[in-house]
N, CA, C and O atoms as a Tinker XYZ file with bonds, in Angstrom:
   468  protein
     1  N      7.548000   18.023000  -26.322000    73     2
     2  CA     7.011000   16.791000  -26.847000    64     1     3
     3  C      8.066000   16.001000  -27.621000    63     2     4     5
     4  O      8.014000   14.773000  -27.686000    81     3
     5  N      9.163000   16.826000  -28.290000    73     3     6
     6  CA    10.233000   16.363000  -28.544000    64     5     7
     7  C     10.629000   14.661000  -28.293000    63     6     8     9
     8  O     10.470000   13.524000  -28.736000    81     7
     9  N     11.273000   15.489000  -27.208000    73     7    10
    10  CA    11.637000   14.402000  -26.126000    64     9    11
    11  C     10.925000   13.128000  -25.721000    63    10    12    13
    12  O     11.293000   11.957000  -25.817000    81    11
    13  N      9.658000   13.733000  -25.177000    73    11    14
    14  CA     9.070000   12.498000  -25.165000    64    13    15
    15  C      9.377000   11.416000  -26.202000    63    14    16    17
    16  O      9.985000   10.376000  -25.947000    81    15
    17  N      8.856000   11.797000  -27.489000    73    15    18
    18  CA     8.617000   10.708000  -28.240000    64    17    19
    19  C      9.838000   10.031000  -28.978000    63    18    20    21
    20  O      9.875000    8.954000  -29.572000    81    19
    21  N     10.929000   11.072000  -28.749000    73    19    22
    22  CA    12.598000    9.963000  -28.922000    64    21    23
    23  C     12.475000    9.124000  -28.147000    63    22    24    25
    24  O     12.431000    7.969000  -28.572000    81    23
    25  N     12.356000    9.418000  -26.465000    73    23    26
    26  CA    12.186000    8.262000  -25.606000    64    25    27
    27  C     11.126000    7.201000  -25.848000    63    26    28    29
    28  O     11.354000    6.049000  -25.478000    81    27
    29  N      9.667000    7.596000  -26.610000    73    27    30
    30  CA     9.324000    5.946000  -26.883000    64    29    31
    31  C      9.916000    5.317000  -28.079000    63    30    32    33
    32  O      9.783000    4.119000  -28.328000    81    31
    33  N     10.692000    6.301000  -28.949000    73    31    34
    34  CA    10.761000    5.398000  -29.995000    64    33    35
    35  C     11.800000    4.822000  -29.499000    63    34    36    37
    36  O     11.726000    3.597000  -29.601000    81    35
    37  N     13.238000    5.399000  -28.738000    73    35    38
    38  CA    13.892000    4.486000  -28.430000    64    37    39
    39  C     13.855000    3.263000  -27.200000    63    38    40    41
    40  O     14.609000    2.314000  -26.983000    81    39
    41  N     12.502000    3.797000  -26.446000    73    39    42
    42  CA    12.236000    2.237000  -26.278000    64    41    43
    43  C     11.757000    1.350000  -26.747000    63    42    44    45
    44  O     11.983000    0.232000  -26.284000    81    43
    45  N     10.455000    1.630000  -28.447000    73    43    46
    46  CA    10.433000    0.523000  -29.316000    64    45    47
    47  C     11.143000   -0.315000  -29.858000    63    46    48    49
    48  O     10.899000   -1.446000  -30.278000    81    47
    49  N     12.667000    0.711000  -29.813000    73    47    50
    50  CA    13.592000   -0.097000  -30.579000    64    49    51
    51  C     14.190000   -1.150000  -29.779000    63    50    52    53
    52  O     14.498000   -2.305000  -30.072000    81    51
    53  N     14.333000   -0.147000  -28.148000    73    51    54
    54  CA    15.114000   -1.522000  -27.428000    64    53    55
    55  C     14.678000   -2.534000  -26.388000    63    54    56    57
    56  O     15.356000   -3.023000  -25.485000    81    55
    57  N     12.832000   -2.845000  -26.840000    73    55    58
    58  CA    12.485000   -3.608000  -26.451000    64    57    59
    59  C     12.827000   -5.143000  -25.613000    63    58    60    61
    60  O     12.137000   -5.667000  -24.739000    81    59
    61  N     13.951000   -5.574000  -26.126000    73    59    62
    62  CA    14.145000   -6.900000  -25.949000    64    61    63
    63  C     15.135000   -6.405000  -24.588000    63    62    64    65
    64  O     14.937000   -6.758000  -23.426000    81    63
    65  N     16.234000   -5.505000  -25.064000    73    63    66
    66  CA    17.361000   -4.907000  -24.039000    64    65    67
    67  C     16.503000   -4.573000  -22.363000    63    66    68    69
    68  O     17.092000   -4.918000  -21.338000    81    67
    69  N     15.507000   -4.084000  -22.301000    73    67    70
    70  CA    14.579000   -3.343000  -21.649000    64    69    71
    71  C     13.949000   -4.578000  -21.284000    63    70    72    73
    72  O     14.496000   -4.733000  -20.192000    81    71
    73  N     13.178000   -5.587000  -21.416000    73    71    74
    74  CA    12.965000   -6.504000  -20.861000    64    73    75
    75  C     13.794000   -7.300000  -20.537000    63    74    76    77
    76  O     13.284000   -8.094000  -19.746000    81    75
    77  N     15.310000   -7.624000  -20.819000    73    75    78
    78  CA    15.712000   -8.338000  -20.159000    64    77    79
    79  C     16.076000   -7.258000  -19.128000    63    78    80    81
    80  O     16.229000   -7.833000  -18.050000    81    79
    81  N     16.204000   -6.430000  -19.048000    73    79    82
    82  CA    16.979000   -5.821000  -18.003000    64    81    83
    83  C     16.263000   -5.652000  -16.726000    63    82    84    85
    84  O     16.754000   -5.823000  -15.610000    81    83
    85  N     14.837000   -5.235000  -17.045000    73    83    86
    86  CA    13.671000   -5.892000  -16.068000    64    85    87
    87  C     13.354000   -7.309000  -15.161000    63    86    88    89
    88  O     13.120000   -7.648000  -14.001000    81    87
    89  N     13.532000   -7.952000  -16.676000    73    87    90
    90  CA    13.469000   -9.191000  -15.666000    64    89    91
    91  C     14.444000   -9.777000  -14.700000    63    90    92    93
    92  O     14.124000  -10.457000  -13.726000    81    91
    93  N     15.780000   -9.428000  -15.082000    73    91    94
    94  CA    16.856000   -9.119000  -13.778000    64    93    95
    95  C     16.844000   -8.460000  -12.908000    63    94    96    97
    96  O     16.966000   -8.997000  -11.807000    81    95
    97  N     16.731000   -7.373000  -12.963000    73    95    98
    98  CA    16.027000   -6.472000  -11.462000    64    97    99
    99  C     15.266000   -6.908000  -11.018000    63    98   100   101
   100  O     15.367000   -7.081000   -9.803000    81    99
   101  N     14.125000   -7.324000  -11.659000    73    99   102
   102  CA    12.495000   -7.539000  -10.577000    64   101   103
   103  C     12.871000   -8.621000   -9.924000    63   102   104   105
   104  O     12.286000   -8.877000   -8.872000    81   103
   105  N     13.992000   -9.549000  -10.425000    73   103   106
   106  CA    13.647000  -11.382000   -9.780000    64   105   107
   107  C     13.837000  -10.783000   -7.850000    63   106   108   109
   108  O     14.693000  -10.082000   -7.310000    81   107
   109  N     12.805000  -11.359000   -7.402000    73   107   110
   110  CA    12.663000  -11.688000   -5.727000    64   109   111
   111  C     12.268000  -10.390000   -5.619000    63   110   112   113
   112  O     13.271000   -9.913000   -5.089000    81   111
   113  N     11.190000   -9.110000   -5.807000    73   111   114
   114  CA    10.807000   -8.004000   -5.777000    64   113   115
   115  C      9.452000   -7.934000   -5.975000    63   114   116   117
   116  O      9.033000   -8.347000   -7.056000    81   115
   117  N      8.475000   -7.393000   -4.968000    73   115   118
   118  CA     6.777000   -7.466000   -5.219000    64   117   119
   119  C      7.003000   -5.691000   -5.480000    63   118   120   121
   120  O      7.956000   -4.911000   -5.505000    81   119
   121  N      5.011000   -5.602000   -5.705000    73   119   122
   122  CA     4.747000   -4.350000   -5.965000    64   121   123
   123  C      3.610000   -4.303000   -5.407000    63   122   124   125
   124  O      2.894000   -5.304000   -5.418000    81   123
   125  N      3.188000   -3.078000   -4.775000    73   123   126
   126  CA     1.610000   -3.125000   -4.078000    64   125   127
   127  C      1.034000   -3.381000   -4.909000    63   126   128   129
   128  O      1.342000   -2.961000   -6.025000    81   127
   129  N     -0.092000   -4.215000   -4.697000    73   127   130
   130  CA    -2.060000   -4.183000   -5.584000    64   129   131
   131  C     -2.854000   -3.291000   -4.850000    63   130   132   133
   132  O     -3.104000   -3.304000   -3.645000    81   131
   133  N     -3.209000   -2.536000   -5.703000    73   131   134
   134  CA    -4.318000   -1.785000   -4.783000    64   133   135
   135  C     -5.880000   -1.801000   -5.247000    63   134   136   137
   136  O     -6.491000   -0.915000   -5.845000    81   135
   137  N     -6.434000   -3.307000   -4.714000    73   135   138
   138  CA    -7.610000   -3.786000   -5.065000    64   137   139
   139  C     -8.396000   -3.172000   -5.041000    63   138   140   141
   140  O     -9.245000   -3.654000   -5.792000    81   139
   141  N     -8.979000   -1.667000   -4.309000    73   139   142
   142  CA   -10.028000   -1.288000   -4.008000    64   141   143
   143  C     -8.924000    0.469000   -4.109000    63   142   144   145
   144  O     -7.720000    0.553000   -3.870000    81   143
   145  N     -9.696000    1.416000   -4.452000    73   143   146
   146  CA    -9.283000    2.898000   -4.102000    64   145   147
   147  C     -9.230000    2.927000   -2.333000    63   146   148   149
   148  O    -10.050000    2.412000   -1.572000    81   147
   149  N     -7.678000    3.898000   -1.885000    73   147   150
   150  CA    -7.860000    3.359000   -0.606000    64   149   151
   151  C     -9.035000    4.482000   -0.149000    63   150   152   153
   152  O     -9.281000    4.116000    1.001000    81   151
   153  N     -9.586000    5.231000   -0.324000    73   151   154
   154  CA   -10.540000    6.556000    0.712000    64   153   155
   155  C    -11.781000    5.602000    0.430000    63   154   156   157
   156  O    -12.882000    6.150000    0.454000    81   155
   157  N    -11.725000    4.066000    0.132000    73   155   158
   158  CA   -13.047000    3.027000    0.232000    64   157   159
   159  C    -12.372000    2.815000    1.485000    63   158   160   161
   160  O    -13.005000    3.009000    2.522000    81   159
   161  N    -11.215000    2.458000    1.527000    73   159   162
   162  CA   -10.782000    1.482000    3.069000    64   161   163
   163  C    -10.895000    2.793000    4.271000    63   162   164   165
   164  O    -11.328000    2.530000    5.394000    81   163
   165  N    -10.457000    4.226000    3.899000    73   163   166
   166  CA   -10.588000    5.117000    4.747000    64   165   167
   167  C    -11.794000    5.243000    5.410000    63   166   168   169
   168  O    -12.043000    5.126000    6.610000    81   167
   169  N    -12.667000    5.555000    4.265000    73   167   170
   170  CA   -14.185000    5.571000    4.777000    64   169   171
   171  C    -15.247000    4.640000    5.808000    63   170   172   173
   172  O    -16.273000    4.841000    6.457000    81   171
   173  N    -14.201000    3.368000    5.480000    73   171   174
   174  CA   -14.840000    1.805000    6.294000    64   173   175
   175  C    -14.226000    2.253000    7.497000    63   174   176   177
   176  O    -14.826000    1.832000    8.487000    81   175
   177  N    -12.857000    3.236000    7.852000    73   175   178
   178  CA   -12.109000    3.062000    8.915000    64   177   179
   179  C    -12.873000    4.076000   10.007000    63   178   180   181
   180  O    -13.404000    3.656000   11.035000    81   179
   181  N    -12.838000    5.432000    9.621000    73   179   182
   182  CA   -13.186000    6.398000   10.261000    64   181   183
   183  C    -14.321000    5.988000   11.575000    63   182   184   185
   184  O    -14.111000    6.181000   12.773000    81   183
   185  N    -15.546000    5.381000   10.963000    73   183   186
   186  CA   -16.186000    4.952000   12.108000    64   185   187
   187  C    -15.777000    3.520000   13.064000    63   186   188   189
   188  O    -16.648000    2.921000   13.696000    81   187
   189  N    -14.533000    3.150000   13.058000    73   187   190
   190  CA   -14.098000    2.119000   13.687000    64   189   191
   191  C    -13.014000    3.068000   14.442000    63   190   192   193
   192  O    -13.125000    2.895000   15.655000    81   191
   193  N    -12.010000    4.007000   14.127000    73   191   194
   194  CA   -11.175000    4.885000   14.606000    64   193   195
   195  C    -12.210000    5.640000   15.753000    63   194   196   197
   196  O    -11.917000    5.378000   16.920000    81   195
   197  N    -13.096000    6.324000   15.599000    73   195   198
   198  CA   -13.879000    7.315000   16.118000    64   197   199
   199  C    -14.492000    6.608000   17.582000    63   198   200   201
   200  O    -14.782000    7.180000   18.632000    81   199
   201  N    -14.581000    4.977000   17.192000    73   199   202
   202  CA   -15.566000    4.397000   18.273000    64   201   203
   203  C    -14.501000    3.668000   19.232000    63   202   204   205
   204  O    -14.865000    2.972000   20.180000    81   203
   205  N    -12.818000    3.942000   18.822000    73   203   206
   206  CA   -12.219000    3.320000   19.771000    64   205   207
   207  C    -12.023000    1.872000   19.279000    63   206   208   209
   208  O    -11.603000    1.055000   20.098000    81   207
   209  N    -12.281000    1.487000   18.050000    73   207   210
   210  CA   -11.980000    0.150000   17.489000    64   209   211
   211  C    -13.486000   -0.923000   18.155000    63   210   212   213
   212  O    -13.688000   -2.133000   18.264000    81   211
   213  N    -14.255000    0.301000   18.461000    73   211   214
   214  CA   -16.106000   -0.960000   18.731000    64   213   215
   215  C    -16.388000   -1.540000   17.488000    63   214   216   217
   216  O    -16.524000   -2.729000   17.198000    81   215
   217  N    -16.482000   -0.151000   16.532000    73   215   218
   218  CA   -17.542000   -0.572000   15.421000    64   217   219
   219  C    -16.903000   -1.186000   14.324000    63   218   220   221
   220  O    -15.763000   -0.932000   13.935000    81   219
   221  N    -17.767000   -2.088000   13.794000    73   219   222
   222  CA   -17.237000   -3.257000   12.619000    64   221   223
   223  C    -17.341000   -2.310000   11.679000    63   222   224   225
   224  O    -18.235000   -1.470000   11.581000    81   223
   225  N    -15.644000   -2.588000   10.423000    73   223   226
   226  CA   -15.744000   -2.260000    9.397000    64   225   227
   227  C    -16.384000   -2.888000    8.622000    63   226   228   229
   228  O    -16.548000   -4.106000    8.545000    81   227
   229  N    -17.019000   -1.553000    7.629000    73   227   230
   230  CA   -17.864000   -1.385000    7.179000    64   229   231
   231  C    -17.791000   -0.722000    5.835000    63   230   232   233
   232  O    -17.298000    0.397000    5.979000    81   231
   233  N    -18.109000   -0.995000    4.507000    73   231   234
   234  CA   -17.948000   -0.329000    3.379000    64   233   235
   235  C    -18.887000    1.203000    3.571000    63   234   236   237
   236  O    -19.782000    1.255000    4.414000    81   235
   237  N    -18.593000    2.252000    2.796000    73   235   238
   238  CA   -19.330000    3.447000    3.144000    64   237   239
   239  C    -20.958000    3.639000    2.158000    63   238   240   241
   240  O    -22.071000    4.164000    2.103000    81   239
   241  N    -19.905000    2.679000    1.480000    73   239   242
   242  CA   -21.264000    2.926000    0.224000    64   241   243
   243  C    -21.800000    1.336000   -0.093000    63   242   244   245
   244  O    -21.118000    0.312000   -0.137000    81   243
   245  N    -23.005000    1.471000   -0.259000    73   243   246
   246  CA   -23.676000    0.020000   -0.236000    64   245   247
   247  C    -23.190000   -1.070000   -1.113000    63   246   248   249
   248  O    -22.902000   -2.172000   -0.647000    81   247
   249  N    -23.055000   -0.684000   -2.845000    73   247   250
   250  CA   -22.655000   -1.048000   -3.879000    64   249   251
   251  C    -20.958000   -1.787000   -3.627000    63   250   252   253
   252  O    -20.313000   -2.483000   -4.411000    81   251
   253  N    -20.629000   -1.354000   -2.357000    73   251   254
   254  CA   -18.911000   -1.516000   -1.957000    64   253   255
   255  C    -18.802000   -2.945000   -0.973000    63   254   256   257
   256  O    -19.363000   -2.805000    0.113000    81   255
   257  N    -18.146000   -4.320000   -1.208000    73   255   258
   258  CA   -18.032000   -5.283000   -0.503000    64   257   259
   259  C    -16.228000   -5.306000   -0.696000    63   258   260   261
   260  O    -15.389000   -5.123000   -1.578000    81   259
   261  N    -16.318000   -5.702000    0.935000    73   259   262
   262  CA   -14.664000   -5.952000    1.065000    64   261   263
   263  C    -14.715000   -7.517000    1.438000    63   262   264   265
   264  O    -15.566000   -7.917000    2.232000    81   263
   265  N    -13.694000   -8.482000    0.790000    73   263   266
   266  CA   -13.888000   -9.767000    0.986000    64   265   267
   267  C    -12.842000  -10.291000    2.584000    63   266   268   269
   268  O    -12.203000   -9.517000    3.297000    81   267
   269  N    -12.926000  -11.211000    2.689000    73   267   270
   270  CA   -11.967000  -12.166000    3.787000    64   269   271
   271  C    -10.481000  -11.035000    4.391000    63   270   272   273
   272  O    -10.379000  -10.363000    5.418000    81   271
   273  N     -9.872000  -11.164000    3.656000    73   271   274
   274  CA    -8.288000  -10.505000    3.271000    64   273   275
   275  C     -8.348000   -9.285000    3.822000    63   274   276   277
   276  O     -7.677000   -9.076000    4.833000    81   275
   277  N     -9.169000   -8.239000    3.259000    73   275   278
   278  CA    -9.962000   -6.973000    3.401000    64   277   279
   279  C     -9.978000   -6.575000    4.677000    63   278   280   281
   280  O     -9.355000   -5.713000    5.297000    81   279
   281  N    -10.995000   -7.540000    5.027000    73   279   282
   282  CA   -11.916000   -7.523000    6.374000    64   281   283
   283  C    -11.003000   -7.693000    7.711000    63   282   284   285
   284  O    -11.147000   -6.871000    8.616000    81   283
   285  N    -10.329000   -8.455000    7.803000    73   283   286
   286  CA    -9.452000   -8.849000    8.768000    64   285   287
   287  C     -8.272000   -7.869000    8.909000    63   286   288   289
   288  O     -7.795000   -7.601000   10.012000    81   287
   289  N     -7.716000   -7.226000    7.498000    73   287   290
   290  CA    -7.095000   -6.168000    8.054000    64   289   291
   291  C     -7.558000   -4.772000    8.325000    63   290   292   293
   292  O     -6.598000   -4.004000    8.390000    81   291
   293  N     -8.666000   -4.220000    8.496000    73   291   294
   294  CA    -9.422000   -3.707000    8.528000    64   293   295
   295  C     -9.829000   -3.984000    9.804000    63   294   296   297
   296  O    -10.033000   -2.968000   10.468000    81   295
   297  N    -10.029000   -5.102000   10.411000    73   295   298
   298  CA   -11.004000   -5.076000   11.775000    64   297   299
   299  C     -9.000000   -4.779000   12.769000    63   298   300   301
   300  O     -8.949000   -4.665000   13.994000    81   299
   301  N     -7.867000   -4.730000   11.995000    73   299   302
   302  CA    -6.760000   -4.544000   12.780000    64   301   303
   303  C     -6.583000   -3.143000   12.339000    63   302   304   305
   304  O     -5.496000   -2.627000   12.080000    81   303
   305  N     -7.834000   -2.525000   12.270000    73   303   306
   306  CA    -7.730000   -0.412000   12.389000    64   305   307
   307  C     -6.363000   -0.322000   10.975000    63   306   308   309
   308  O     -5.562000    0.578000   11.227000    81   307
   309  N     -6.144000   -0.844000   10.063000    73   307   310
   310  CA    -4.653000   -1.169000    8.892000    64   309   311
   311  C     -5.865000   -0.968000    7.776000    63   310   312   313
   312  O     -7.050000   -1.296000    7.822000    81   311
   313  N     -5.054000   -0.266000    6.712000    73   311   314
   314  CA    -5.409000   -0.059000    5.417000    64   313   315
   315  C     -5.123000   -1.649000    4.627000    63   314   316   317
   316  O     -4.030000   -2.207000    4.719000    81   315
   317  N     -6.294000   -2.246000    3.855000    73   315   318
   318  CA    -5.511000   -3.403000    3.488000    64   317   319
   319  C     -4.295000   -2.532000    2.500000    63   318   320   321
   320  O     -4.193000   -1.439000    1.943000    81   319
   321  N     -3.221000   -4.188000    2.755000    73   319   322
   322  CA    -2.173000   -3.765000    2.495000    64   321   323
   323  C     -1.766000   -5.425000    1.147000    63   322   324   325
   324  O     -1.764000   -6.405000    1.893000    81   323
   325  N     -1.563000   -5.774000    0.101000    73   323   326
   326  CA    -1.805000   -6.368000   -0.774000    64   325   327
   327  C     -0.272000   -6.305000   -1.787000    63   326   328   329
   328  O      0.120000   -5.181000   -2.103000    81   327
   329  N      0.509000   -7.488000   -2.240000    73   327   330
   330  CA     1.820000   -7.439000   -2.651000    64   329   331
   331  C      1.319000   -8.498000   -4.179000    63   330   332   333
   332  O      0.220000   -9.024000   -4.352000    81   331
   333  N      2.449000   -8.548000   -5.047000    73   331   334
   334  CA     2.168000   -9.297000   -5.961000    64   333   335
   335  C      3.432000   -9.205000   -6.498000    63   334   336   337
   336  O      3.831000   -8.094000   -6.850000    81   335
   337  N      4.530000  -10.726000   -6.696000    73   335   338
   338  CA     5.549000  -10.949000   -7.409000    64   337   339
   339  C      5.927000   -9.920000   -8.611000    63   338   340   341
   340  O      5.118000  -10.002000   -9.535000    81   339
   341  N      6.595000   -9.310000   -8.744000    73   339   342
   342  CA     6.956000   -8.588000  -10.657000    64   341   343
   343  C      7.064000   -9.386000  -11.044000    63   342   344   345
   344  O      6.355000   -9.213000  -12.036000    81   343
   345  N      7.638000  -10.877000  -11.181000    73   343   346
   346  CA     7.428000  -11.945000  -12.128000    64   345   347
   347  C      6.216000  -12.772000  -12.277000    63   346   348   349
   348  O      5.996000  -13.634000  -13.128000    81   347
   349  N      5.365000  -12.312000  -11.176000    73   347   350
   350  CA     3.802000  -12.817000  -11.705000    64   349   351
   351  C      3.510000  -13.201000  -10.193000    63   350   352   353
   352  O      4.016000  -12.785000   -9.151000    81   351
   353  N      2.456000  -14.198000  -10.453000    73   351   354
   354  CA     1.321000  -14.716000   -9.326000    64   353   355
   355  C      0.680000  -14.049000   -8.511000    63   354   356   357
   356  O      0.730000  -12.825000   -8.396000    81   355
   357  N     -0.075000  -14.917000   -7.783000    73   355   358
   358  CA    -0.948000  -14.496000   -6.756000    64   357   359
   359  C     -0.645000  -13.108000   -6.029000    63   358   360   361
   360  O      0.381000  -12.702000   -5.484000    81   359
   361  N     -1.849000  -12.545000   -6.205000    73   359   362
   362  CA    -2.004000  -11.128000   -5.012000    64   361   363
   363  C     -1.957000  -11.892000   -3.714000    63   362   364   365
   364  O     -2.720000  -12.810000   -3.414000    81   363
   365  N     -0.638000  -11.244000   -2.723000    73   363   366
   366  CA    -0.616000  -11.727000   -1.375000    64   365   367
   367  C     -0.935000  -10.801000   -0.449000    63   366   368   369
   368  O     -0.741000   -9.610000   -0.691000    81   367
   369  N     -1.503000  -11.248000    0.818000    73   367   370
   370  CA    -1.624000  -10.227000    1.927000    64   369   371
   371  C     -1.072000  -10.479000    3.057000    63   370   372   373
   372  O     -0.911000  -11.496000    3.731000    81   371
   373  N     -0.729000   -9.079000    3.189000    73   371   374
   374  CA     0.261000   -8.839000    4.531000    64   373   375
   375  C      0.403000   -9.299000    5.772000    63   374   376   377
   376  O     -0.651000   -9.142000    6.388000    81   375
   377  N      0.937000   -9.618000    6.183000    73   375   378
   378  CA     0.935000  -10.299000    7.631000    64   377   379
   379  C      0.907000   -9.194000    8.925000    63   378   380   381
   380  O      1.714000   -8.270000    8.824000    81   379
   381  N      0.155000   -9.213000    9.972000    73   379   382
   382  CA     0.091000   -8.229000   10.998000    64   381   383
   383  C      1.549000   -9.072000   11.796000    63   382   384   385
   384  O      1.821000  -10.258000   11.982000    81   383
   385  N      2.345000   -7.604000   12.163000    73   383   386
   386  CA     3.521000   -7.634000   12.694000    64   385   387
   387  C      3.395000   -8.432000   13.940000    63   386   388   389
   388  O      2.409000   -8.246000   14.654000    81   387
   389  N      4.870000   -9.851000   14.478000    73   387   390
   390  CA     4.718000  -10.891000   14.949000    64   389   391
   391  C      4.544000  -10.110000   16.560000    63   390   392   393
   392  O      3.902000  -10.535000   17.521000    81   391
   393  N      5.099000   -9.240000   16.486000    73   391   394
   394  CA     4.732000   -8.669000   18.242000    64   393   395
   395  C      3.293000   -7.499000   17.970000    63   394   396   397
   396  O      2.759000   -7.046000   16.957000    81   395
   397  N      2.997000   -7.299000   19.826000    73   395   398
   398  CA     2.187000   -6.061000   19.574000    64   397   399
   399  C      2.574000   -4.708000   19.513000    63   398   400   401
   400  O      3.716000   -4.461000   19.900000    81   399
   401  N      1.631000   -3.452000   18.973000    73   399   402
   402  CA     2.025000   -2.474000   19.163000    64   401   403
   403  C      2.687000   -2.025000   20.219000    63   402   404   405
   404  O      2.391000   -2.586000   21.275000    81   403
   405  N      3.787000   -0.881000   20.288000    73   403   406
   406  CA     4.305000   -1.061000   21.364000    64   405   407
   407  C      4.952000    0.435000   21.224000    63   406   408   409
   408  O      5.697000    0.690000   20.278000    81   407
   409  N      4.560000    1.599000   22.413000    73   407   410
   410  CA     5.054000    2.879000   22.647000    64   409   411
   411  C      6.422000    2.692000   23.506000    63   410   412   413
   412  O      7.091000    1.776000   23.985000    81   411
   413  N      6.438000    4.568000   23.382000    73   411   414
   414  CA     7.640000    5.091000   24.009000    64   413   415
   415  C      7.563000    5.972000   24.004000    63   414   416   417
   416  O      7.164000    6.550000   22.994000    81   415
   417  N      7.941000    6.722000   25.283000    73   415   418
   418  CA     8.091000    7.797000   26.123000    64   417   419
   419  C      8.723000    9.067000   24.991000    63   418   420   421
   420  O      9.851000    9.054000   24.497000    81   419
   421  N      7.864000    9.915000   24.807000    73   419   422
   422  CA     8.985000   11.103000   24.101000    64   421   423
   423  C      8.979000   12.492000   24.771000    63   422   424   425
   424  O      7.993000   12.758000   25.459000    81   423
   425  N     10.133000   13.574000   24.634000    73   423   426
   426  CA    10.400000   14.865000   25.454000    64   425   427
   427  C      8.807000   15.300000   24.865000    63   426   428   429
   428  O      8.351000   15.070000   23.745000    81   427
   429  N      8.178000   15.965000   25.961000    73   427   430
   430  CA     7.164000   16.749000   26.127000    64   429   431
   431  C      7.164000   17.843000   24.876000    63   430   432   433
   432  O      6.271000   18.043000   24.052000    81   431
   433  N      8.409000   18.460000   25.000000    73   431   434
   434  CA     8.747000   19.904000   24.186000    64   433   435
   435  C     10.033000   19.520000   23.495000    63   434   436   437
   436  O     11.155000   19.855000   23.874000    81   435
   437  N      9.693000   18.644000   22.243000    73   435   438
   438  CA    11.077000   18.243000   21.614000    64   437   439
   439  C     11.712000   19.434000   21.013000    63   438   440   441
   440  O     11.009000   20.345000   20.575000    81   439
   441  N     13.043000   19.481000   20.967000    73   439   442
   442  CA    14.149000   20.562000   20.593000    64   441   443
   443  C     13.740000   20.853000   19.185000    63   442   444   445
   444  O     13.052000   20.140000   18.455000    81   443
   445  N     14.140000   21.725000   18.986000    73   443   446
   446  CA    14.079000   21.979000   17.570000    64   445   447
   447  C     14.756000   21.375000   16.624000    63   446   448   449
   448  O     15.882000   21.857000   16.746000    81   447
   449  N     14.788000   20.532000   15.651000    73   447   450
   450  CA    15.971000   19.749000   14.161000    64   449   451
   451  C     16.195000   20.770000   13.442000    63   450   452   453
   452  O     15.293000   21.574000   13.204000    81   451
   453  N     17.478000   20.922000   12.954000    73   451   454
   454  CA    17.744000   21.490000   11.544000    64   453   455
   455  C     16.990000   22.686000   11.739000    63   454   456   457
   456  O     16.510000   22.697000   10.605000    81   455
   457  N     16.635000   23.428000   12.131000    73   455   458
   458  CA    16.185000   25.192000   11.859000    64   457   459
   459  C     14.527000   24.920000   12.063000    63   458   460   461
   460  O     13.787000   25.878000   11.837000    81   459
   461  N     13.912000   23.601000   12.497000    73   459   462
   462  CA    12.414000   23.668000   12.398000    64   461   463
   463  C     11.925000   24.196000   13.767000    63   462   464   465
   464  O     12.621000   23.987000   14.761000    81   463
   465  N     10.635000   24.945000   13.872000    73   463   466
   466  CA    10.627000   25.509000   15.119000    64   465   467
   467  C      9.609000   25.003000   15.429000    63   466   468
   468  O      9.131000   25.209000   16.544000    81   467
């Protein structure tokens, strides 16, 4: 516990040092929002995964509404996915990638990496 509490006191002290030093790093840098717990977005997913992408997402529990933003990434089988400036503003949402999904062929019986069997 020591420790710990040198480290807050010496960040009480170097408050000002510590925010500026923040606000230089963060400039042009988001951080996820995570509007909703995601095993709400899991739970909406499972019966849309299961049906082959038929069934409309859906909150699991009644009391649970997902708005516009939500919904749309959600009906694209995607966990919403939600960003927000470190220097502030608006919660933004993600854009679905400009091409479509898109596979590739892999060895049947891939080799083993590094010692994994």
């Amino acid at each position: 516990l020591r420790g710990m509490f040198d480290a807050w006191t010496l960040m009480c002290r170097q408050r000002p040092a510590i925010r500026d030093f923040l606000a230089d790093a963060t400039a042009g840098h988001y951080v996820r929002v995570l509007r909703q717990p995601t095993f709400r977005y899991f739970d909406a997913l499972v019966p849309r995964w299961l049906s082959g992408g038929g069934a409309a997402p859906r909150p699991a529990e009644p009391d649970v509404h997902f708005d516009r933003p939500e919904t749309d990434q959600l009906r694209r089988m995607d966990v919403p996915y939600f960003v927000r400036s470190l220097e502030g503003g608006p919660v933004l949402g993600v854009e679905p990638p400009p091409g479509p999904f898109a596979t590739s062929r892999v060895a049947a019986r891939p080799e083993p990496e590094g010692g994994w069997p």
